[in-house]
Amino acid sequence: MARFAGAVHVAATDGKAGRRGATVIAACSVSDNPPTILVCLNRENAANDVFRDNGAFTLNTLSGAHEALANAFSGLTGLSQDDRFAEARWDTMATGAPALLGAAAVFDCELVDAKDLATHRVLFGRVRGVRIGDSLEPLIYYNRAYRVL
């Protein structure tokens, strides 16, 4: 899987179950009508249950300038969730999930389905809001390293 190149995102949620963010590359468009995306999260980490329990999340597409943020939300730095979110500026859109200011793109989603498969949970989100940032060079993860496209 190290040779699976992918755009780097931070999936984020907030609500009655708590606030959480995670760096992901396993995310893509499912449908344009209705606009739907999917995000895969490791379900062996029980903390990721808050995405399902809150019923909403954002997918924040990172640019080359966000490498430190990607590291923070990957868990490799040992930062708490509060400290991870403190590394950037956030607001909210339609669902109330955290939306990264300065992201290349933000997809604000209402959870419409979740499927468990092997070690991961696939979250399907109906896009309720989109914010397109500046045309920035996207951050890519490939062969265990970040790259800028």
Rosetta silent file (secondary structure, phi, psi, omega in degrees, C-alpha in Angstrom):
SEQUENCE: MARFAGAVHVAATDGKAGRRGATVIAACSVSDNPPTILVCLNRENAANDVFRDNGAFTLNTLSGAHEALANAFSGLTGLSQDDRFAEARWDTMATGAPALLGAAAVFDCELVDAKDLATHRVLFGRVRGVRIGDSLEPLIYYNRAYRVL
SCORE:     score description
SCORE:     0.000 S_00000001
   1 L     0.000  -13.969  178.925    0.000    0.000    0.000 S_00000001
   2 L   -63.026  -23.994 -179.864    3.022    2.292    0.279 S_00000001
   3 L   -90.694    6.761  175.442    2.907    2.651   -3.510 S_00000001
   4 L   -85.863  104.463 -179.837   -0.706    3.860   -3.408 S_00000001
   5 L   -80.304  138.788  179.409   -0.385    7.578   -4.117 S_00000001
   6 E  -154.438  152.624  173.471   -3.122    9.762   -2.720 S_00000001
   7 E   -66.305  144.873 -177.893   -4.106   13.304   -1.926 S_00000001
   8 L   -97.939  132.884 -179.096   -3.715   14.113    1.770 S_00000001
   9 E  -132.581  160.846  164.002   -6.749   15.289    3.735 S_00000001
  10 E  -113.157  118.538  171.063   -7.763   15.905    7.306 S_00000001
  11 E   -87.226  134.953 -176.038  -11.140   14.407    8.119 S_00000001
  12 E  -139.484  148.219  178.234  -12.672   16.274   11.069 S_00000001
  13 E  -144.831  157.577  174.308  -15.802   16.043   13.188 S_00000001
  14 L  -156.030  144.702  179.989  -17.316   17.757   16.196 S_00000001
  15 L   165.046 -160.116 -174.743  -20.532   17.208   18.089 S_00000001
  16 L   -61.340  -26.522 -179.764  -22.067   15.495   21.086 S_00000001
  17 L   -84.942  -11.964  178.812  -19.618   12.561   20.794 S_00000001
  18 L   123.533  175.288 -179.924  -16.581   14.859   20.770 S_00000001
  19 L  -108.017  138.514  179.897  -14.122   16.537   18.437 S_00000001
  20 E  -157.144  148.897  172.707  -11.601   14.585   16.405 S_00000001
  21 E  -138.359  151.674  179.947   -9.470   14.905   13.319 S_00000001
  22 E  -148.738  140.202  174.440   -7.393   12.377   11.408 S_00000001
  23 E   -75.985  132.007 -179.863   -5.061   12.503    8.415 S_00000001
  24 E  -138.352  148.347  166.517   -6.398   10.346    5.572 S_00000001
  25 L  -117.347  -15.009 -179.967   -5.544    9.535    1.981 S_00000001
  26 L   -84.981   83.280 -179.337   -8.295    6.945    1.537 S_00000001
  27 E  -153.832  144.405  178.683  -11.027    9.317    0.352 S_00000001
  28 E  -164.226  170.231  174.676  -12.775    9.884   -2.956 S_00000001
  29 E   -75.894  140.667  176.510  -15.876   11.021   -4.791 S_00000001
  30 E  -107.935  -43.316 -175.030  -18.718    8.490   -4.970 S_00000001
  31 E  -153.492  149.732  173.890  -21.433   10.407   -6.831 S_00000001
  32 E  -100.253   -9.669  179.402  -22.123   13.861   -8.181 S_00000001
  33 L  -146.252   98.162   -2.258  -25.911   13.516   -7.888 S_00000001
  34 L   -75.216  154.423 -179.206  -26.415   13.693   -5.011 S_00000001
  35 E   -62.453  119.465 -174.742  -22.864   14.851   -4.246 S_00000001
  36 E  -140.109  137.533  175.535  -21.388   12.112   -2.071 S_00000001
  37 E  -124.820  166.964  173.081  -17.870   11.281   -0.928 S_00000001
  38 E  -128.438  150.888  177.338  -16.342    8.465    1.062 S_00000001
  39 E  -136.656  134.883  177.696  -13.638    8.421    3.712 S_00000001
  40 E  -105.724  127.360  178.888  -11.989    5.324    5.187 S_00000001
  41 E  -125.364  144.872  179.077  -10.951    5.383    8.845 S_00000001
  42 E   -67.345  117.212 -178.470   -9.248    2.706   10.921 S_00000001
  43 L   -86.326   -6.569  174.948  -11.967    1.231   13.111 S_00000001
  44 L   -72.638  -13.999  172.787   -9.441   -0.541   15.324 S_00000001
  45 L   -96.700  103.331 -175.116   -8.942    2.904   16.892 S_00000001
  46 H   -59.301  -23.426  178.808  -12.112    3.304   18.968 S_00000001
  47 H   -62.523  -24.329  179.104  -11.597    7.081   19.052 S_00000001
  48 H   -72.628   -9.106  176.953  -12.659    7.151   15.383 S_00000001
  49 H   -61.216  -23.057 -178.444  -16.189    6.120   16.426 S_00000001
  50 H   -62.799  -28.061  176.749  -16.939    9.815   17.031 S_00000001
  51 H   -61.127  -47.035  178.298  -17.137   10.350   13.259 S_00000001
  52 H   -66.786  -46.230 -174.048  -20.027    7.884   13.071 S_00000001
  53 H   -67.636  -32.476  178.322  -21.601    9.022   16.332 S_00000001
  54 H   -76.631  -26.002  177.355  -21.576   12.735   15.430 S_00000001
  55 L    76.524   11.356  179.248  -23.203   12.079   12.062 S_00000001
  56 E  -155.938  151.751  177.161  -21.190   14.765   10.253 S_00000001
  57 E  -160.076  161.977  170.853  -17.631   15.383    9.098 S_00000001
  58 E  -113.855  153.464  169.660  -15.522   17.522    6.825 S_00000001
  59 E  -116.947  111.974 -174.727  -12.913   16.406    4.351 S_00000001
  60 E  -105.948  110.353 -177.457  -10.237   19.119    4.217 S_00000001
  61 E   -80.402  125.794 -174.062   -7.884   18.808    1.229 S_00000001
  62 L   -92.952  152.088  174.948   -4.354   19.867    2.131 S_00000001
  63 E  -104.846  176.421  178.907   -1.799   21.780    0.097 S_00000001
  64 H   -57.718  -25.906  179.382    1.981   21.525    0.175 S_00000001
  65 H   -74.821   -7.559 -174.550    2.024   24.181    2.901 S_00000001
  66 H  -103.266   18.706 -177.040    0.109   21.855    5.249 S_00000001
  67 H   -58.566  -42.724  179.487    2.692   19.089    5.737 S_00000001
  68 H   -62.951  -36.653  178.228    3.139   19.889    9.451 S_00000001
  69 H   -67.213  -40.749  176.745   -0.650   19.789    9.904 S_00000001
  70 H   -60.048  -42.468  177.427   -0.812   16.403    8.170 S_00000001
  71 H   -63.647  -42.320 -179.105    1.836   15.116   10.579 S_00000001
  72 H   -59.794  -46.914 -176.714   -0.020   16.539   13.576 S_00000001
  73 H   -80.521   -9.262  176.222   -3.295   14.835   12.673 S_00000001
  74 H   -75.212  -18.592 -177.813   -1.563   11.566   11.745 S_00000001
  75 L    92.394   -8.044 -177.562   -0.831   10.988   15.424 S_00000001
  76 L   -68.789  -22.414 -176.822    2.913   10.655   14.859 S_00000001
  77 L   -87.118  -13.207 -179.248    3.663   13.835   16.818 S_00000001
  78 L    78.188    8.367  179.406    1.875   12.705   19.987 S_00000001
  79 L   -70.608  145.818  172.597   -0.214   15.885   20.140 S_00000001
  80 L   -68.858  166.479  177.145   -3.614   15.783   21.820 S_00000001
  81 H   -59.870  -42.314  179.119   -6.670   16.471   19.679 S_00000001
  82 H   -60.294  -42.518 -179.994   -6.914   19.990   21.158 S_00000001
  83 H   -68.936  -33.668  176.831   -3.272   20.688   20.295 S_00000001
  84 H   -62.670  -49.067 -179.915   -3.738   19.325   16.783 S_00000001
  85 H   -64.781  -28.589  179.509   -6.643   21.669   16.125 S_00000001
  86 L   -70.603  -12.113 -179.890   -4.626   24.552   17.621 S_00000001
  87 L   -74.897   -8.669 -177.406   -2.082   24.114   14.795 S_00000001
  88 L  -149.471  176.220  176.712   -4.453   25.819   12.302 S_00000001
  89 L  -102.728  137.605 -175.138   -7.475   28.079   12.014 S_00000001
  90 E  -131.845  152.805  166.475  -10.923   26.491   11.707 S_00000001
  91 E  -138.510 -165.423  177.696  -14.503   27.549   11.256 S_00000001
  92 E  -130.592  162.287  177.441  -17.706   25.642   10.536 S_00000001
  93 L  -122.402 -137.440 -172.982  -20.111   25.361    7.636 S_00000001
  94 L   -64.411  -41.152 -173.017  -23.567   23.741    7.363 S_00000001
  95 L   -88.082  -14.893 -177.145  -23.020   20.657    9.550 S_00000001
  96 L    90.100   -1.716  176.805  -20.960   22.251   12.323 S_00000001
  97 L   -74.687  150.208 -178.187  -17.938   20.020   11.668 S_00000001
  98 E   -62.787  130.469  179.877  -14.533   21.795   11.734 S_00000001
  99 E  -118.096  124.078 -175.747  -13.579   23.309    8.359 S_00000001
 100 E   -73.122  120.876  173.504   -9.925   24.221    7.765 S_00000001
 101 L   -72.617  132.640 -179.200   -9.365   27.830    6.755 S_00000001
 102 L    88.256    4.847  176.411   -6.886   27.957    3.883 S_00000001
 103 L   -68.920  154.454  174.851   -7.543   24.397    2.704 S_00000001
 104 L   -63.048  -34.954  175.402   -7.358   23.699   -1.019 S_00000001
 105 E  -160.750  149.971  174.485  -10.953   22.487   -0.656 S_00000001
 106 E  -128.835  129.537  175.609  -13.388   21.641    2.136 S_00000001
 107 E  -114.631  114.107 -177.134  -16.270   19.195    1.715 S_00000001
 108 E   -96.266  118.416 -167.655  -18.792   19.501    4.553 S_00000001
 109 E  -126.332  142.339  168.746  -20.735   16.255    4.849 S_00000001
 110 E   -94.596  128.387  179.742  -23.712   14.719    6.578 S_00000001
 111 E   -67.448  124.609  178.741  -23.086   11.033    7.268 S_00000001
 112 E  -112.251  -17.602  177.652  -25.557    8.941    5.264 S_00000001
 113 E  -165.473  156.616  175.717  -24.048    5.465    5.690 S_00000001
 114 E  -144.409  133.046 -179.725  -21.133    3.634    7.273 S_00000001
 115 E  -127.622  130.305  175.635  -19.836    0.173    6.352 S_00000001
 116 E   -91.053  132.093  178.041  -17.272   -1.856    8.253 S_00000001
 117 E  -144.906  117.195 -178.653  -14.836   -3.816    6.122 S_00000001
 118 L    54.221 -124.214 -175.226  -11.786   -5.569    7.545 S_00000001
 119 L   -85.947   -4.467 -171.901   -9.839   -3.039    9.644 S_00000001
 120 E  -121.751  158.419  172.261  -11.636    0.051    8.350 S_00000001
 121 E  -112.937  127.604  178.447  -14.959    1.829    8.449 S_00000001
 122 E   -96.968  117.992  178.143  -16.064    3.482    5.215 S_00000001
 123 E   -97.887  128.635  176.427  -18.033    6.654    5.867 S_00000001
 124 E  -106.001  122.202 -177.186  -20.334    7.895    3.121 S_00000001
 125 E  -120.737  129.878  172.718  -21.103   11.590    3.368 S_00000001
 126 E   -80.495  123.303 -176.015  -23.646   13.663    1.474 S_00000001
 127 E   -72.477  119.971  179.757  -21.945   16.948    0.695 S_00000001
 128 E  -103.701  -15.339  179.219  -23.903   19.807    2.277 S_00000001
 129 E  -161.938  148.254  179.074  -21.354   22.526    1.634 S_00000001
 130 E  -134.763  138.063  171.541  -18.177   23.115   -0.352 S_00000001
 131 E  -128.164  121.870  179.206  -15.502   25.742    0.010 S_00000001
 132 E   -99.837  123.623  179.215  -12.888   25.999   -2.725 S_00000001
 133 L   -88.018 -167.651  175.919   -9.648   27.637   -1.659 S_00000001
 134 L   -61.327  155.625  177.453   -6.889   29.094   -3.751 S_00000001
 135 L   -74.093   94.267 -175.714   -5.503   26.909   -6.512 S_00000001
 136 L  -108.659  156.952  176.283   -2.698   25.411   -4.456 S_00000001
 137 L   -72.154  123.010 -175.029   -0.314   22.581   -5.155 S_00000001
 138 E   -72.226  148.487  174.198   -1.865   19.537   -3.453 S_00000001
 139 E   -84.569  128.689 -178.441   -0.057   17.522   -0.822 S_00000001
 140 E  -119.443  147.401  174.310    0.371   13.899   -1.924 S_00000001
 141 E  -116.213  126.067 -178.677    1.520   10.881    0.081 S_00000001
 142 E  -152.738  134.832  176.711    3.499    8.244   -1.788 S_00000001
 143 L    53.435   44.780  176.158    6.064    5.617   -0.783 S_00000001
 144 L    64.306   28.604  178.246    5.888    6.682    2.878 S_00000001
 145 E  -148.679  151.178  174.552    6.704   10.335    2.139 S_00000001
 146 E   -80.346  146.823  176.821    4.901   13.583    1.400 S_00000001
 147 E  -142.478  158.118  177.096    5.270   15.099   -2.029 S_00000001
 148 E  -113.666  132.171 -177.874    3.843   18.186   -3.691 S_00000001
 149 L   -90.070    0.000    0.000    2.202   17.854   -7.080 S_00000001
